[in-house]
Coordinates of C-alpha atoms and ligand atoms in Angstrom, one line a residue:
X1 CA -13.8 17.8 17.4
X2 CA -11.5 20.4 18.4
X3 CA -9.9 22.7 15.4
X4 CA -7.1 20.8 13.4
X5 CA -4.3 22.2 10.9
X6 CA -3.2 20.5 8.6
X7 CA 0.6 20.9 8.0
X8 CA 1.4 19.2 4.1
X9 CA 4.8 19.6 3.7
X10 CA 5.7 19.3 -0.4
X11 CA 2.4 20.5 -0.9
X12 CA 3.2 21.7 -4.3
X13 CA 3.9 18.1 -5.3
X14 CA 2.6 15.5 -7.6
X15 CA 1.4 13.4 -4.7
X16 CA -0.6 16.3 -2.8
X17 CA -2.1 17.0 -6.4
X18 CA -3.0 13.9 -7.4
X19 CA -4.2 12.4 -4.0
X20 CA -4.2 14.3 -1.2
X21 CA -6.3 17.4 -2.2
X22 CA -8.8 15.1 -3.9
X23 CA -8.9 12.8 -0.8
X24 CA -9.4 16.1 1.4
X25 CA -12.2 17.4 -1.0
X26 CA -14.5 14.6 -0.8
X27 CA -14.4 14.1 2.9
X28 CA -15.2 17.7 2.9
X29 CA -18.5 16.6 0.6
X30 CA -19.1 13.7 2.9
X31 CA -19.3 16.3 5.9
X32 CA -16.3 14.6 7.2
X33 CA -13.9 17.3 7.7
X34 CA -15.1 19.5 10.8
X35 CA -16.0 23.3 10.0
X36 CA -12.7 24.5 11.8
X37 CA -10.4 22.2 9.7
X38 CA -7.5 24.2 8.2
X39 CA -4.5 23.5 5.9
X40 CA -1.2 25.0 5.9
X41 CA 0.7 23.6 2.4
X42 CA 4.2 24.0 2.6
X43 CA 6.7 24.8 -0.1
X44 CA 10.1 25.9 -1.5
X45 CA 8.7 28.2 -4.0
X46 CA 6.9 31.5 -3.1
X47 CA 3.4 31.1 -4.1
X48 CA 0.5 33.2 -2.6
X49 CA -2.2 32.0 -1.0
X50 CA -4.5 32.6 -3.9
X51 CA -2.2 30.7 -6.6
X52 CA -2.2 27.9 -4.4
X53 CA -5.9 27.8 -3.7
X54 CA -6.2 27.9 -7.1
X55 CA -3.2 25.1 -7.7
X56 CA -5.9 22.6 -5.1
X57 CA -9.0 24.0 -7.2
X58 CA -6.8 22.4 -10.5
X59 CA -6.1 19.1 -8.3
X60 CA -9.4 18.7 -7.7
X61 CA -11.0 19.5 -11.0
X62 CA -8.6 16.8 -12.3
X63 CA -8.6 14.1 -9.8
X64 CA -11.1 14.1 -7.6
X65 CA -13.4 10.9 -8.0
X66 CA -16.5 12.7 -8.3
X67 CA -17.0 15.8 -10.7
X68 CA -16.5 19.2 -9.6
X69 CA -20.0 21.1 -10.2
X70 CA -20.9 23.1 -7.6
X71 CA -18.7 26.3 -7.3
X72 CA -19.9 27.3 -4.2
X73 CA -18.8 24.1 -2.4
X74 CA -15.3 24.7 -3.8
X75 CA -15.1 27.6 -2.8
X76 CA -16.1 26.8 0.6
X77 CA -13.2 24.2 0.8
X78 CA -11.0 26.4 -0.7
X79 CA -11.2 29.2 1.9
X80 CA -9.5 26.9 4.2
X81 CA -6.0 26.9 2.5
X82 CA -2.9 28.8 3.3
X83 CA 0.7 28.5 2.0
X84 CA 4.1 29.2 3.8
X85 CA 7.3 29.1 2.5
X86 CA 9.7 26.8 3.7
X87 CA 12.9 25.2 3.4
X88 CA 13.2 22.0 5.5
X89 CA 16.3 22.8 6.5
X90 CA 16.1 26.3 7.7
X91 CA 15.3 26.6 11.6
X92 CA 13.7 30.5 10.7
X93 CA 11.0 29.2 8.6
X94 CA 9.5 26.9 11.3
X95 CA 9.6 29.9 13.8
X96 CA 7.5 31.6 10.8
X97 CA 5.3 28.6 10.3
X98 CA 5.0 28.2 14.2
X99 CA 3.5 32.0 14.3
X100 CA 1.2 31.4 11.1
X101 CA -0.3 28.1 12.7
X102 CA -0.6 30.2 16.3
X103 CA -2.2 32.9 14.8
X104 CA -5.0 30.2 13.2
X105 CA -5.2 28.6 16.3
X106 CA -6.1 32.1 18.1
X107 CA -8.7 32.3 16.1
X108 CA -10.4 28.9 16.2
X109 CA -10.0 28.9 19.7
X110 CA -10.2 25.5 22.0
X111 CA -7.5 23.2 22.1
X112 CA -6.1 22.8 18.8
X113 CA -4.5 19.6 17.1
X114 CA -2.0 19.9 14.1
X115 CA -1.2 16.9 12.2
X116 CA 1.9 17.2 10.2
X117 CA 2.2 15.2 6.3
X118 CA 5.4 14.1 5.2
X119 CA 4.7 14.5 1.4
X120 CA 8.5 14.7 0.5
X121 CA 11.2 12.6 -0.3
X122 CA 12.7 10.0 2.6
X123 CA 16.3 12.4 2.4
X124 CA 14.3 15.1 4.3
X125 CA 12.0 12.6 6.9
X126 CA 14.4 13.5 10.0
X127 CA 15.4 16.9 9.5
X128 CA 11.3 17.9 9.3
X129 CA 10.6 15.9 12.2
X130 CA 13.8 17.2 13.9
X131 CA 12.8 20.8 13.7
X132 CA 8.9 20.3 14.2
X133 CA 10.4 19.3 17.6
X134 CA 13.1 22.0 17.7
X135 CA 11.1 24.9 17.0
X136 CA 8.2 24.2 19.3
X137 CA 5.7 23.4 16.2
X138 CA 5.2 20.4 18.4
X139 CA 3.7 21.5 20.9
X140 CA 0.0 21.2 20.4
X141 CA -2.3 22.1 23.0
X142 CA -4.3 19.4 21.5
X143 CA -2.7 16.0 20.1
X144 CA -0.1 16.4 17.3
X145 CA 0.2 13.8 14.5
X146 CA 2.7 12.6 12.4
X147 CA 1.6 11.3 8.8
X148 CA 4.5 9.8 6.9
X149 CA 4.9 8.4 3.4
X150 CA 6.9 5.6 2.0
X151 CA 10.0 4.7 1.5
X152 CA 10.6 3.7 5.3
X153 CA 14.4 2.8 5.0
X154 CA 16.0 1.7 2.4
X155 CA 17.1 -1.7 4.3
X156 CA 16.7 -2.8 8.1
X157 CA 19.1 -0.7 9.5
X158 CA 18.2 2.5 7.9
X159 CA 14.7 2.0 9.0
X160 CA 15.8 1.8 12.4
X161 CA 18.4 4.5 12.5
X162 CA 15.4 6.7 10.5
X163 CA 12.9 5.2 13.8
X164 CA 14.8 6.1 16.1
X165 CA 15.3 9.7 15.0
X166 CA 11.4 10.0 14.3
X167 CA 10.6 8.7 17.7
X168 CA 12.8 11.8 19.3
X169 CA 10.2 13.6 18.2
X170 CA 6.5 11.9 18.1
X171 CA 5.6 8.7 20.0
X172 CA 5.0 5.7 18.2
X173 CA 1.4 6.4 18.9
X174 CA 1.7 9.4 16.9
X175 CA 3.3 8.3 14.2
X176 CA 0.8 7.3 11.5
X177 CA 2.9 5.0 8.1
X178 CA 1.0 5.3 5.1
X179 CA 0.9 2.1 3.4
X180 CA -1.4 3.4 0.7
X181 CA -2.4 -0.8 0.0
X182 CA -4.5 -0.6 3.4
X183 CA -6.5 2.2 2.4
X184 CA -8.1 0.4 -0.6
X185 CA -11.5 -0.7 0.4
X186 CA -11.0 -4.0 -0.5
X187 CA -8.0 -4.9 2.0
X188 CA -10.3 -2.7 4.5
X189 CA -12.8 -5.4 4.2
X190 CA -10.6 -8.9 4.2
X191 CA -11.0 -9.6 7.7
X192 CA -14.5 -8.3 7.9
X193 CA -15.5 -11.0 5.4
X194 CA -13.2 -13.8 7.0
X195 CA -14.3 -12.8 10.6
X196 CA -18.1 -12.3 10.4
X197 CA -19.1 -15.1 7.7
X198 CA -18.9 -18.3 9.1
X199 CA -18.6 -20.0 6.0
X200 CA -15.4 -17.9 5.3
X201 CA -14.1 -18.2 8.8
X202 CA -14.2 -22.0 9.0
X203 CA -12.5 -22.5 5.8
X204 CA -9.9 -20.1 6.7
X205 CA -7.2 -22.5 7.4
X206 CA -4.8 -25.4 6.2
X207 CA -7.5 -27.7 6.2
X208 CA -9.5 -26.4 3.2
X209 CA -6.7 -23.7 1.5
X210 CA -4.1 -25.3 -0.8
X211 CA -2.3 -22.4 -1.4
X212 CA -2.9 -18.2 -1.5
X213 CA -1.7 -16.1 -4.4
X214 CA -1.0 -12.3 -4.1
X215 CA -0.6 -10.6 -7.5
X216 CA 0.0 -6.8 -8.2
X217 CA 0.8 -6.3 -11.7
X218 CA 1.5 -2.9 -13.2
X219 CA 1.4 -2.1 -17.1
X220 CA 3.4 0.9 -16.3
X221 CA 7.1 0.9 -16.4
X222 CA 9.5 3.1 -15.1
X223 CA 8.3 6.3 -16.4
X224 CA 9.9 8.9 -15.6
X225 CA 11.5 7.7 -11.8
X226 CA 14.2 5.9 -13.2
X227 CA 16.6 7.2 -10.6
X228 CA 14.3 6.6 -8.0
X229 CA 13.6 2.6 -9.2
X230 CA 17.0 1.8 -10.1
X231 CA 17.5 2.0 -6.9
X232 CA 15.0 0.1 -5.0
X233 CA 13.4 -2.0 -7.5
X234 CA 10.4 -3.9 -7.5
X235 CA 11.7 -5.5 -3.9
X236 CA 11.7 -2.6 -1.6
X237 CA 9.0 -0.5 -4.1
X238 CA 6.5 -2.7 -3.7
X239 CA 6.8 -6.1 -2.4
X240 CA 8.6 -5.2 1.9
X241 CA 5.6 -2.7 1.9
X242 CA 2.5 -3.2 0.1
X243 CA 2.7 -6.9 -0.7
X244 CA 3.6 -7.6 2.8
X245 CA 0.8 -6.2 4.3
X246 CA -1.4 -7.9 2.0
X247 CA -0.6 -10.8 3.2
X248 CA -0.5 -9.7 6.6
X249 CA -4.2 -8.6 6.2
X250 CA -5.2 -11.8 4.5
X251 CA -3.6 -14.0 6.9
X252 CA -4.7 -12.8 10.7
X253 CA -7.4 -14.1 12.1
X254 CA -8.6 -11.5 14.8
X255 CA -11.1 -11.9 17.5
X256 CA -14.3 -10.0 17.1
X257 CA -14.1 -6.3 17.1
X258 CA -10.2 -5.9 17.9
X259 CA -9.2 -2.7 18.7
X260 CA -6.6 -0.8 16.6
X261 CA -4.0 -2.1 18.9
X262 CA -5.3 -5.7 18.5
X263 CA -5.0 -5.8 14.8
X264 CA -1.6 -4.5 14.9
X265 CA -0.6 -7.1 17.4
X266 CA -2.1 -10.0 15.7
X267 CA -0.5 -9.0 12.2
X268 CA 2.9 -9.1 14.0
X269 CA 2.3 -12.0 15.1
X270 CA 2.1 -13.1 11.6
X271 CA 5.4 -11.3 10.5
X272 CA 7.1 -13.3 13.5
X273 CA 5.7 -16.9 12.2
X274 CA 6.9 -16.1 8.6
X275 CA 9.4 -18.3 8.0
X276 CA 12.5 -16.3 7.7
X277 CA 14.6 -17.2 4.6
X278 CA 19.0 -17.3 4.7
X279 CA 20.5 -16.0 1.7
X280 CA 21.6 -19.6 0.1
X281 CA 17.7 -20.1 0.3
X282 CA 16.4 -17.3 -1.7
X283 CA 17.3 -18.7 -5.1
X284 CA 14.8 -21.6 -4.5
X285 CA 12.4 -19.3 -2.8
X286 CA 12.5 -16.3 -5.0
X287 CA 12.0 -15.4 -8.8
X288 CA 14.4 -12.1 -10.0
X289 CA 13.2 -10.5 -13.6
X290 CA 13.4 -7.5 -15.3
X291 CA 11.6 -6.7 -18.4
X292 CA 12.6 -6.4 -21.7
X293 CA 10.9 -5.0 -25.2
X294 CA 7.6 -6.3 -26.3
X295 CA 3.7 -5.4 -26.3
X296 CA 1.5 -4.6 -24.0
X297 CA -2.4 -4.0 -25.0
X298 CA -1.4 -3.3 -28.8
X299 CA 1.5 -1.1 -28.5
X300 CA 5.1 -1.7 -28.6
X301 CA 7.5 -1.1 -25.6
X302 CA 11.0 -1.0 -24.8
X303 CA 12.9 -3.2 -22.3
X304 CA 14.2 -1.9 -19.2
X305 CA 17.7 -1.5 -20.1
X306 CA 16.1 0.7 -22.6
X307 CA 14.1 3.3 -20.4
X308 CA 16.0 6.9 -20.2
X309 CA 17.9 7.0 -17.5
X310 CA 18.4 3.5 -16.8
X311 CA 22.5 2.9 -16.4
X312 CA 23.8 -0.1 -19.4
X313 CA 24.0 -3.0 -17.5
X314 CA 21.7 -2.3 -14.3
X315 CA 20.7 -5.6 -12.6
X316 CA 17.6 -3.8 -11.0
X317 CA 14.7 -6.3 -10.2
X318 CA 11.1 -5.2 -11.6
X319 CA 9.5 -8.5 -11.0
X320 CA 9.3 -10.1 -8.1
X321 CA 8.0 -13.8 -7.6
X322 CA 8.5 -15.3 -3.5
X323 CA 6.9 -18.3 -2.2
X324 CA 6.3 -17.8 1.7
X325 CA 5.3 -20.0 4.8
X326 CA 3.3 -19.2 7.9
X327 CA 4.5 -21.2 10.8
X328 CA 1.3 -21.3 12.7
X329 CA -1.2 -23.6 13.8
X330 CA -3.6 -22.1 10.7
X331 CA -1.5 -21.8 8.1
X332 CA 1.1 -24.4 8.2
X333 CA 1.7 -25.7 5.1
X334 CA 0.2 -23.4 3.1
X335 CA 2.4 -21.4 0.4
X336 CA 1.7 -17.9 -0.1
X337 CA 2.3 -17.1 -3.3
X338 CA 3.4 -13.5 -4.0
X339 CA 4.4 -11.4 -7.4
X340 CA 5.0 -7.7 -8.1
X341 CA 6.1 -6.9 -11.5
X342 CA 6.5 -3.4 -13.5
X343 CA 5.0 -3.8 -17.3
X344 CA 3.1 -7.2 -17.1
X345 CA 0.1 -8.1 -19.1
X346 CA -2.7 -6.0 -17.4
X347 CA -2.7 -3.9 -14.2
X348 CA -4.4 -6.2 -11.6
X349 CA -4.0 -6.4 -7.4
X350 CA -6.0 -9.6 -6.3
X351 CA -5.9 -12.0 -4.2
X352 CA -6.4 -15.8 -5.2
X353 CA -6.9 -18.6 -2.9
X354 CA -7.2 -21.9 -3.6
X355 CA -9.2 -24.8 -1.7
X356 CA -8.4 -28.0 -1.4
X357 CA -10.6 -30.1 -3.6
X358 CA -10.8 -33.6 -1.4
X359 CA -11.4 -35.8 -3.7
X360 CA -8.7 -35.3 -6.5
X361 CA -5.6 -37.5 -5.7
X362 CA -3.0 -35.6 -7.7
X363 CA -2.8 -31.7 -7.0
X364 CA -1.0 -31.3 -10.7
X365 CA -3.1 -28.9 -12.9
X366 CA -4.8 -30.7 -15.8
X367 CA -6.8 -30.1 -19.2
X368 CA -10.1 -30.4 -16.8
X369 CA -9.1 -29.2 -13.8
X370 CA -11.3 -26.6 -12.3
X371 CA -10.1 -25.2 -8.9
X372 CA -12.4 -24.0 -6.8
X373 CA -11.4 -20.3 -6.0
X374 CA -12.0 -17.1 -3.8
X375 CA -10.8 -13.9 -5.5
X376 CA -10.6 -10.9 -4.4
X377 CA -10.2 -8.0 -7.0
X378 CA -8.3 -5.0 -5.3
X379 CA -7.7 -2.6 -7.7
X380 CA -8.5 -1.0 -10.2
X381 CA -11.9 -3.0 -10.2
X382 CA -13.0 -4.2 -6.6
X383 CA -14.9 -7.0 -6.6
X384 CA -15.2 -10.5 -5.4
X385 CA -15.6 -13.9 -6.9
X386 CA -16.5 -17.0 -5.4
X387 CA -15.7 -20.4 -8.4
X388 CA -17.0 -23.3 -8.1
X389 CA -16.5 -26.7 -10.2
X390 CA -19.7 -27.8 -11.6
X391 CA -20.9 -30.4 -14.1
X392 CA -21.2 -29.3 -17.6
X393 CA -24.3 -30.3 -18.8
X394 CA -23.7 -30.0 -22.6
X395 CA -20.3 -31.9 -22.3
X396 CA -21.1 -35.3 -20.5
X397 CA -18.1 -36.4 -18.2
X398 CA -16.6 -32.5 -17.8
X399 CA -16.9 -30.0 -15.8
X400 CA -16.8 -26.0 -15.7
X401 CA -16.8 -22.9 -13.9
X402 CA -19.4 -21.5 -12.1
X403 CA -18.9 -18.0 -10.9
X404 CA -20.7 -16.1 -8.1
X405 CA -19.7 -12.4 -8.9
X406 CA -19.6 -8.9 -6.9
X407 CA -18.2 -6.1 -7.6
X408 CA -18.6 -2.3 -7.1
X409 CA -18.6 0.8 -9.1
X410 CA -15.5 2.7 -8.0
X411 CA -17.1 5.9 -7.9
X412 CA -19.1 5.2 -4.9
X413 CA -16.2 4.0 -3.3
X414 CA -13.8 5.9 -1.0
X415 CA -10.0 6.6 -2.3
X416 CA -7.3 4.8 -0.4
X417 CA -6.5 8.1 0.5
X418 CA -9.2 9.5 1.9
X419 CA -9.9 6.5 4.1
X420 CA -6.7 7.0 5.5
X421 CA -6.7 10.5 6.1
X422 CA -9.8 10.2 7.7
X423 CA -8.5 7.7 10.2
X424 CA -5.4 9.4 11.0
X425 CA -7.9 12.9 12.1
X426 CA -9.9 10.6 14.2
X427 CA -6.7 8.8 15.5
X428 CA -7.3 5.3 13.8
X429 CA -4.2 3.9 13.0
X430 CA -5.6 0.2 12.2
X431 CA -4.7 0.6 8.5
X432 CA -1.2 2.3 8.9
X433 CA 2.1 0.1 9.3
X434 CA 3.2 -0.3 12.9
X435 CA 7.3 0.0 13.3
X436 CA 6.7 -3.4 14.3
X437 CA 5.5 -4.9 11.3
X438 CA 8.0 -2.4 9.3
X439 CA 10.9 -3.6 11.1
X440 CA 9.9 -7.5 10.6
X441 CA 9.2 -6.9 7.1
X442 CA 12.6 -5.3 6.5
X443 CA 13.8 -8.6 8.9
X444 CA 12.2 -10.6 6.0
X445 CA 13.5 -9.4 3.4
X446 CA 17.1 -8.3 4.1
X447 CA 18.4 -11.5 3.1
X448 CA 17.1 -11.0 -0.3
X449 CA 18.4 -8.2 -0.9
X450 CA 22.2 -9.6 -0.1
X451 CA 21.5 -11.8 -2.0
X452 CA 21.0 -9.8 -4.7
X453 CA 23.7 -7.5 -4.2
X454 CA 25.8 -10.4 -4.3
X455 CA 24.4 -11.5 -7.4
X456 CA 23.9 -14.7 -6.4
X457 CA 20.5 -15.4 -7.7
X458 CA 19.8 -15.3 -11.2
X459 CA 18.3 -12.5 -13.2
X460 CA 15.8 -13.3 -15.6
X461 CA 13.9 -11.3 -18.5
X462 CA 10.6 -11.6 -19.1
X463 CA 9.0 -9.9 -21.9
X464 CA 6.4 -6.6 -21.1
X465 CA 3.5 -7.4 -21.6
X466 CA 3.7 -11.0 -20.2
X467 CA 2.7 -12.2 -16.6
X468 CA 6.9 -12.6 -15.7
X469 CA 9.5 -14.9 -16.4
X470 CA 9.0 -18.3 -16.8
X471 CA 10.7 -19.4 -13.8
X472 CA 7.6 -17.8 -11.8
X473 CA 5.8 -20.3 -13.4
X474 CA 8.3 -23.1 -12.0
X475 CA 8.0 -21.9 -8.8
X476 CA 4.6 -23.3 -7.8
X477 CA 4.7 -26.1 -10.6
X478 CA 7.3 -27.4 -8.0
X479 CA 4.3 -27.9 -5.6
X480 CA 2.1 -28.6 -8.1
X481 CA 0.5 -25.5 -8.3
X482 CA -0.4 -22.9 -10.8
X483 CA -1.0 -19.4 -11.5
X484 CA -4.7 -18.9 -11.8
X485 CA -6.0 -16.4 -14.2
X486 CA -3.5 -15.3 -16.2
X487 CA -5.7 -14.9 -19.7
Ligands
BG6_501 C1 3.8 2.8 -5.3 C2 5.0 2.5 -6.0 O1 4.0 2.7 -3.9 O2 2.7 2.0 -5.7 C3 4.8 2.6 -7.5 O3 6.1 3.3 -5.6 C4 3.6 1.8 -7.9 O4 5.9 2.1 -8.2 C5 2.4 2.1 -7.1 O5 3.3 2.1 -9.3 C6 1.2 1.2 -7.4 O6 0.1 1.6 -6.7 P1 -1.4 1.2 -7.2 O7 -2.3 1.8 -6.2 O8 -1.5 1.9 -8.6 O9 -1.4 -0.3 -7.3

């Protein structure tokens, strides 16, 4: 590969600290970075080369999945870091930048790439991307690359006015959405398991699923983001993005080995059967809370309305329950079954579904009802879990669970982050959002959030350290179904 920098702008953040410079450092240990592979971090502050080689080193020591041992390897990886001052919105530091990325190109020879990461806040997206174009910084003899972080809009038409201005500058084929959900190896592996087992692959349907159930609970609340999360709440933090694409992932059905472009075209297909919702449907479809005071693993918490920061009276959603419908030929009648919530009982991302159990007459959940269940355990353990109903021989006439269990030990296992960083250098954008699925998934959800701005679903409280209001609950008992494992 030719030589690639590696332009991080707010790489003095908590994101490039906590993620990014660990992610880099263990492709570097898996030989996966090539030897002329360079990064330019960009800040505000002054900071010398040194003190930021040594900020990464502290990054490392602290995040990195593996332990830091061997000195020399660090400081091989570290050699490759510079820093540049910049402020986003002065035209003179990218004709500065432009002359420090030239220079290292000179000397690496070739056709250089440069891949640009957007680690900053969505306020500065355009202005960046506006004067990477502006000053010439996009220019690359090689390809040029555009990583971008979340949010993507704050609502459907901000996330098209804020496409629009990226595309002035880089090419949708160029423009590389971190979703950071599609880097865990788990969702990497969904449609490997459904597509190359024929077992999974036949069952994959409305024939055998009774319904699919998408969970990604946090213990955490706020912390200390609260004027961030007031105003985007569980809705746009987590359920348009991540939650979407999970379901996107779970539901395609691709033919064998798609191409990048085919996986993104088959999940839009998805997106387009969804079932839109209008706003007088969302109360019946959708499950508003926000958490007050209570426990969680032993310790005592306070409620929302509580958290520093928070304004009295803030009717901010951080619990999300939907109930969703593919319109296809596959997944008709099936309910998806998605919730998001912000200090809930554990911190769990799976993925629950249901088969049909063909000889039961009533579908309603009872003392001795057993379902028979695929899980998926995303994060933070990753794992999978096939139960089955089987007799139980000490108890004549019942029956129990039988559980076929996998599950990995997360050191061995690649960060989200560097399996996407990886596939952006080699130009793999199969696990990065297309503006196609972005845009429908903002189509989807718009309607819930006027809703909510109108105030015209309720808000309920649910208690931290619970799995969400009741009315969560309510929403499958109305189909007769029920959340499963919630101990
Ligand atoms: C982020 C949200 O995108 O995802 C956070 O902004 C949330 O609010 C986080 O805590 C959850 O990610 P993970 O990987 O810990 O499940």
């Amino acid at each position: 590969m030719e030589a690639t920098t590696f332009v991080l702008f707010g790489a003095t953040g908590d994101l490039a600290r906590r993620k990014i410079y660990p992610a880099l450092y263990n492709l570097f240990l898996d030989h996966k970075l090539n030897h002329s592979f360079s990064v330019i971090g960009l800040g505000r502050r002054e900071v010398a080369d040194e003190a930021f080689q040594a900020m990464v080193e502290r990054s490392i020591r602290d995040f990195s999945r593996r332990e830091v041992k061997d000195s020399a390897s660090v400081r091989s990886f570290l050699k490759s870091f510079r820093y540049n001052v910049l402020d986003v919105g002065h035209t003179e530091d990218y004709k500065k930048l432009l002359q420090r990325v030239e220079q290292q190109e000179k000397r690496a020879g070739g056709s250089p790439n440069r891949m640009f990461y957007l680690s900053v806040g969505p306020e500065f997206f355009e202005t960046i991307a506006f004067n990477i174009k502006q000053s010439g910084l996009g220019n690359a003899k090689g390809w040029k690359r555009l990583v971008i972080e979340k949010p993507f809009g704050h609502d459907l038409l901000s996330a098209q006015e804020l496409n629009q201005k990226l595309s002035e500058a880089f090419t949708e084929e160029e423009i590389y959405r971190i979703d950071h959900y599609l880097g865990k190896p788990m969702v990497q592996e969904l449609d490997v398991f459904q597509q190359s087992n024929p077992v999974l692959h036949a069952l994959w349907n409305n024939r055998y699923i009774s319904n699919v159930q998408i969970t990604a609970a946090e213990t955490v609340g706020v912390e200390e983001r609260a004027g961030y999360y007031d105003h985007v709440g569980a809705l746009r933090d987590m359920f348009q993005n991540h939650m979407l694409q999970l379901l996107m992932m779970l539901a395609i059905r691709l033919p064998k080995d798609s191409s990048p472009d085919e996986v993104r075209f088959k999940k839009k297909e998805v997106m387009e059967a969804l079932e839109s919702l209008d706003e007088g449907d969302v109360q019946f479809n959708v499950v508003r809370g926000q958490y007050t005071a209570g426990t969680i693993q032993g310790k005592p918490v306070q409620g929302y309305l509580s958290e520093p920061g928070i304004p009295a009276g803030s009717t901010n959603d951080t619990f999300i329950a939907a109930r969703l419908q593919i319109d296809d030929p596959f997944w008709k009648d099936v309910p998806f079954y998605i919730r998001t919530g912000k200090r809930m009982k554990e911190k769990s991302t799976r993925i629950v579904i249901e088969f049909k159990e063909p000889l039961k007459q009533s579908s309603s959940a009872g003392e001795n009802d057993i379902p028979n269940l695929l899980v998926f355990e995303i994060s933070p353990n990753e794992g999978l879990t096939l139960q089955l109903k089987a007799r139980d021989p000490q108890h004549k006439g019942k029956f129990k669970a039988m559980h076929i269990d996998f599950h990995t030990s997360s050191i061995e296992v690649p960060e989200a982050y560097e399996n996407l960083i990886h596939d952006a250098l080699h130009g793999d954008p199969s696990f990065f959002a297309h503006w196609n699925e972005v845009e429908l998934s903002w189509k989807w959800v718009q309607p819930i959030l006027n809703a909510f701005d109108k105030n015209t679903v309720p808000l309920h409280t649910y208690a931290a350290g619970s799995f969400g209001p009741a009315e969560s609950d309510q929403l499958l008992a109305k189909k007769g179904h029920h959340w499963w494992l919630d101990t």
